[in-house]
PDB file of C-alpha atoms in Angstrom:
ATOM      1  CA  MET A  20      -0.295   0.200  -0.183  1.00 76.00           C
ATOM      2  CA  LEU A  21       2.466   2.215   1.048  1.00 81.00           C
ATOM      3  CA  ASN A  22       4.518   2.320  -2.330  1.00 84.00           C
ATOM      4  CA  ARG A  23       1.487   2.307  -4.058  1.00 87.00           C
ATOM      5  CA  LEU A  24       0.209   5.243  -2.725  1.00 87.00           C
ATOM      6  CA  GLN A  25       3.809   7.075  -3.374  1.00 88.00           C
ATOM      7  CA  ALA A  26       4.070   5.897  -7.013  1.00 91.00           C
ATOM      8  CA  ASP A  27       0.933   7.403  -7.305  1.00 90.00           C
ATOM      9  CA  LEU A  28       1.985  10.816  -5.829  1.00 90.00           C
ATOM     10  CA  LYS A  29       5.415  10.618  -7.619  1.00 93.00           C
ATOM     11  CA  THR A  30       2.903  10.374 -10.841  1.00 92.00           C
ATOM     12  CA  ALA A  31       0.405  12.955  -9.880  1.00 90.00           C
ATOM     13  CA  MET A  32       3.382  15.222  -9.197  1.00 92.00           C
ATOM     14  CA  LEU A  33       4.394  14.948 -12.625  1.00 93.00           C
ATOM     15  CA  ALA A  34       1.025  15.204 -14.266  1.00 93.00           C
ATOM     16  CA  ARG A  35       0.535  19.192 -12.066  1.00 93.00           C
ATOM     17  CA  ASP A  36      -2.763  17.232 -10.658  1.00 88.00           C
ATOM     18  CA  ALA A  37      -3.224  19.255  -7.638  1.00 91.00           C
ATOM     19  CA  ALA A  38      -6.002  17.981  -6.228  1.00 90.00           C
ATOM     20  CA  ARG A  39      -4.306  14.337  -6.331  1.00 91.00           C
ATOM     21  CA  THR A  40      -1.507  15.642  -5.188  1.00 92.00           C
ATOM     22  CA  GLN A  41      -3.101  17.063  -2.568  1.00 92.00           C
ATOM     23  CA  VAL A  42      -5.373  14.151  -1.434  1.00 91.00           C
ATOM     24  CA  LEU A  43      -2.687  11.446  -1.467  1.00 92.00           C
ATOM     25  CA  ARG A  44      -0.232  13.443   0.689  1.00 93.00           C
ATOM     26  CA  MET A  45      -2.737  13.154   3.175  1.00 92.00           C
ATOM     27  CA  ALA A  46      -3.478   9.817   2.794  1.00 90.00           C
ATOM     28  CA  LEU A  47       0.485   9.321   3.129  1.00 90.00           C
ATOM     29  CA  ALA A  48       0.522  11.425   6.241  1.00 90.00           C
ATOM     30  CA  ALA A  49      -2.128  10.220   7.748  1.00 90.00           C
ATOM     31  CA  TYR A  50      -0.298   6.042   6.926  1.00 90.00           C
ATOM     32  CA  LYS A  51       2.808   7.926   8.476  1.00 89.00           C
ATOM     33  CA  ASN A  52       1.252   8.806  11.383  1.00 88.00           C
ATOM     34  CA  GLU A  53      -0.437   5.074  12.046  1.00 89.00           C
ATOM     35  CA  ALA A  54       3.036   3.839  11.685  1.00 87.00           C
ATOM     36  CA  VAL A  55       4.555   5.919  14.288  1.00 89.00           C
ATOM     37  CA  ALA A  56       1.600   5.323  16.554  1.00 88.00           C
ATOM     38  CA  LYS A  57       2.447   1.485  16.259  1.00 84.00           C
ATOM     39  CA  GLY A  58       5.728   2.190  17.114  1.00 84.00           C
ATOM     40  CA  LEU A  59       7.280   1.049  13.627  1.00 84.00           C
ATOM     41  CA  GLY A  60       8.617   4.625  12.575  1.00 79.00           C
ATOM     42  CA  PRO A  61       7.844   7.182  10.257  1.00 76.00           C
ATOM     43  CA  GLN A  62       9.419   4.813   7.736  1.00 81.00           C
ATOM     44  CA  GLY A  63       7.762   1.484   9.076  1.00 80.00           C
ATOM     45  CA  THR A  64       5.252  -0.242   6.841  1.00 83.00           C
ATOM     46  CA  LEU A  65       2.021  -1.070   7.748  1.00 79.00           C
ATOM     47  CA  ALA A  66      -0.018  -4.795   7.832  1.00 80.00           C
ATOM     48  CA  GLU A  67      -2.411  -4.685   4.469  1.00 80.00           C
ATOM     49  CA  ALA A  68      -5.501  -4.514   7.313  1.00 78.00           C
ATOM     50  CA  ASP A  69      -3.910  -1.413   9.382  1.00 83.00           C
ATOM     51  CA  ALA A  70      -3.357   0.543   6.004  1.00 84.00           C
ATOM     52  CA  LEU A  71      -6.739  -0.104   4.504  1.00 84.00           C
ATOM     53  CA  ALA A  72      -7.597   0.705   8.526  1.00 84.00           C
ATOM     54  CA  VAL A  73      -6.508   4.069   7.674  1.00 89.00           C
ATOM     55  CA  LEU A  74      -8.075   5.202   4.618  1.00 88.00           C
ATOM     56  CA  LYS A  75     -11.393   3.870   5.501  1.00 87.00           C
ATOM     57  CA  ARG A  76     -11.100   6.276   8.153  1.00 89.00           C
ATOM     58  CA  LEU A  77     -10.433   9.075   5.780  1.00 91.00           C
ATOM     59  CA  VAL A  78     -13.299   8.106   3.970  1.00 89.00           C
ATOM     60  CA  LYS A  79     -15.369   7.764   6.004  1.00 88.00           C
ATOM     61  CA  SER A  80     -14.278  11.858   7.878  1.00 91.00           C
ATOM     62  CA  ARG A  81     -14.959  13.208   4.814  1.00 91.00           C
ATOM     63  CA  GLU A  82     -18.349  11.274   4.334  1.00 89.00           C
ATOM     64  CA  ASP A  83     -19.084  13.078   7.396  1.00 90.00           C
ATOM     65  CA  SER A  84     -18.001  16.250   6.326  1.00 92.00           C
ATOM     66  CA  VAL A  85     -20.229  16.126   3.152  1.00 92.00           C
ATOM     67  CA  ALA A  86     -23.503  15.520   5.999  1.00 91.00           C
ATOM     68  CA  GLN A  87     -22.170  18.460   7.555  1.00 93.00           C
ATOM     69  CA  PHE A  88     -21.406  20.782   5.070  1.00 93.00           C
ATOM     70  CA  GLU A  89     -24.823  19.736   3.092  1.00 91.00           C
ATOM     71  CA  LYS A  90     -26.788  20.120   6.507  1.00 91.00           C
ATOM     72  CA  VAL A  91     -25.477  23.834   6.619  1.00 91.00           C
ATOM     73  CA  GLY A  92     -25.483  24.674   2.895  1.00 88.00           C
ATOM     74  CA  GLN A  93     -22.048  24.927   1.503  1.00 89.00           C
ATOM     75  CA  ALA A  94     -22.727  22.602  -1.669  1.00 90.00           C
ATOM     76  CA  GLU A  95     -19.326  24.244  -2.881  1.00 92.00           C
ATOM     77  CA  ARG A  96     -17.273  22.423   0.195  1.00 92.00           C
ATOM     78  CA  ALA A  97     -19.351  18.889  -0.181  1.00 91.00           C
ATOM     79  CA  ALA A  98     -18.408  18.563  -3.620  1.00 92.00           C
ATOM     80  CA  GLN A  99     -14.778  18.729  -2.757  1.00 92.00           C
ATOM     81  CA  GLU A 100     -15.329  16.336  -0.386  1.00 92.00           C
ATOM     82  CA  ARG A 101     -16.792  14.283  -2.551  1.00 92.00           C
ATOM     83  CA  ALA A 102     -13.853  14.380  -4.942  1.00 92.00           C
ATOM     84  CA  GLU A 103     -11.614  13.603  -2.294  1.00 91.00           C
ATOM     85  CA  ILE A 104     -13.540  10.922  -1.128  1.00 90.00           C
ATOM     86  CA  GLU A 105     -13.568   8.921  -5.706  1.00 90.00           C
ATOM     87  CA  LEU A 106      -9.828   9.813  -5.299  1.00 91.00           C
ATOM     88  CA  LEU A 107      -9.509   7.182  -2.034  1.00 89.00           C
ATOM     89  CA  LYS A 108     -11.840   4.819  -3.235  1.00 87.00           C
ATOM     90  CA  PRO A 109      -9.613   2.843  -5.691  1.00 87.00           C
ATOM     91  CA  TYR A 110      -7.513   2.254  -2.433  1.00 86.00           C
ATOM     92  CA  LEU A 111     -10.155   0.498  -0.700  1.00 82.00           C
ATOM     93  CA  PRO A 112     -11.344  -3.523  -1.556  1.00 77.00           C
ATOM     94  CA  ALA A 113     -14.279  -3.607  -3.271  1.00 76.00           C
ATOM     95  CA  MET A 114     -17.238  -3.669  -0.996  1.00 77.00           C
ATOM     96  CA  ILE A 115     -20.179  -6.601  -0.515  1.00 78.00           C
ATOM     97  CA  GLU A 116     -23.399  -4.475  -0.945  1.00 78.00           C
ATOM     98  CA  GLY A 117     -26.966  -5.486  -1.980  1.00 79.00           C
ATOM     99  CA  PRO A 118     -28.117  -9.200  -2.167  1.00 84.00           C
ATOM    100  CA  ALA A 119     -24.772 -10.659  -1.607  1.00 81.00           C
ATOM    101  CA  LEU A 120     -24.772  -8.261   1.826  1.00 81.00           C
ATOM    102  CA  GLU A 121     -27.637  -9.694   2.674  1.00 82.00           C
ATOM    103  CA  ALA A 122     -26.403 -13.321   2.456  1.00 85.00           C
ATOM    104  CA  ALA A 123     -23.417 -12.754   4.202  1.00 84.00           C
ATOM    105  CA  VAL A 124     -25.150 -11.360   7.261  1.00 84.00           C
ATOM    106  CA  LYS A 125     -27.522 -14.303   7.022  1.00 85.00           C
ATOM    107  CA  ALA A 126     -24.497 -16.542   7.259  1.00 85.00           C
ATOM    108  CA  ALA A 127     -22.852 -15.076  10.230  1.00 84.00           C
ATOM    109  CA  ILE A 128     -26.395 -15.002  11.567  1.00 84.00           C
ATOM    110  CA  ALA A 129     -26.732 -18.946  11.523  1.00 84.00           C
ATOM    111  CA  GLN A 130     -22.752 -19.235  12.232  1.00 84.00           C
ATOM    112  CA  SER A 131     -22.805 -16.987  15.487  1.00 82.00           C
ATOM    113  CA  GLY A 132     -26.162 -19.198  15.995  1.00 80.00           C
ATOM    114  CA  ALA A 133     -27.664 -15.144  16.961  1.00 75.00           C
ATOM    115  CA  VAL A 134     -31.605 -15.804  17.416  1.00 79.00           C
ATOM    116  CA  ALA A 135     -32.405 -12.036  19.373  1.00 80.00           C
ATOM    117  CA  LYS A 136     -31.066  -8.448  18.747  1.00 81.00           C
ATOM    118  CA  LYS A 137     -28.920  -8.909  21.854  1.00 82.00           C
ATOM    119  CA  ASP A 138     -27.266 -11.171  19.366  1.00 80.00           C
ATOM    120  CA  MET A 139     -26.086  -8.619  17.172  1.00 81.00           C
ATOM    121  CA  GLY A 140     -22.373  -8.014  18.541  1.00 83.00           C
ATOM    122  CA  LEU A 141     -21.547 -12.264  18.004  1.00 83.00           C
ATOM    123  CA  VAL A 142     -22.896 -11.573  14.190  1.00 83.00           C
ATOM    124  CA  MET A 143     -21.155  -8.605  13.540  1.00 84.00           C
ATOM    125  CA  LYS A 144     -17.916 -10.137  15.246  1.00 85.00           C
ATOM    126  CA  ALA A 145     -18.785 -13.252  12.527  1.00 83.00           C
ATOM    127  CA  LEU A 146     -19.592 -11.275   9.926  1.00 82.00           C
ATOM    128  CA  GLN A 147     -16.047  -9.571  10.545  1.00 81.00           C
ATOM    129  CA  ALA A 148     -14.037 -12.207  10.853  1.00 80.00           C
ATOM    130  CA  ALA A 149     -15.430 -13.258   7.322  1.00 79.00           C
ATOM    131  CA  HIS A 150     -15.352 -10.412   5.307  1.00 77.00           C
ATOM    132  CA  GLY A 151     -12.843  -8.177   6.976  1.00 73.00           C
ATOM    133  CA  GLY A 152     -13.283  -4.846   6.245  1.00 70.00           C
ATOM    134  CA  ALA A 153     -15.150  -5.053   2.598  1.00 75.00           C
ATOM    135  CA  PHE A 154     -18.468  -4.467   4.112  1.00 76.00           C
ATOM    136  CA  ASP A 155     -20.677  -0.800   5.076  1.00 74.00           C
ATOM    137  CA  GLY A 156     -21.063  -1.243   8.978  1.00 76.00           C
ATOM    138  CA  LYS A 157     -23.512   0.749   9.276  1.00 79.00           C
ATOM    139  CA  ALA A 158     -25.692  -0.946   6.056  1.00 80.00           C
ATOM    140  CA  ALA A 159     -24.415  -4.560   7.887  1.00 81.00           C
ATOM    141  CA  SER A 160     -26.052  -3.216  11.314  1.00 84.00           C
ATOM    142  CA  ALA A 161     -29.127  -2.194  10.348  1.00 84.00           C
ATOM    143  CA  LEU A 162     -29.749  -5.540   8.196  1.00 84.00           C
ATOM    144  CA  VAL A 163     -28.976  -7.699  11.082  1.00 84.00           C
ATOM    145  CA  GLN A 164     -31.647  -5.813  13.512  1.00 85.00           C
ATOM    146  CA  SER A 165     -33.938  -6.213  10.540  1.00 84.00           C
ATOM    147  CA  LEU A 166     -33.809  -9.873  10.469  1.00 81.00           C
ATOM    148  CA  LEU A 167     -32.620 -10.307  14.209  1.00 78.00           C
ATOM    149  CA  THR A 168     -36.483 -10.740  15.884  1.00 68.00           C
TER     150      THR A 168
END
């Protein structure tokens, strides 16, 4: 992930793509901050799961910003945040959505033996173990709640 980010940053800089350069610099800074926080130093290499978690946090914060900017009527800033999300998405794994997510949730319910809403934690843990971060937690949570009685 680190090599890919650095190579893409170099390409964006050579192409004089200011928006892409800014987003990739921010992503690299977040990556290096996480490496330092984990005790690896600024030149350390994160595990793939940790690197994906960093990028997911960046996307999530931008999604939250879009909602806030739209709430206060700043459409231009919201559009800028959406553009940054689109630049970050290629670095994330393909997300499980729709019928595939529903099938994964049903499999996790069956695997965990959950029968009531109080067992939601077990289902989410099983889903996380089976699919890592390749699903939207909010959508999965809503689906689990609707399927459990």
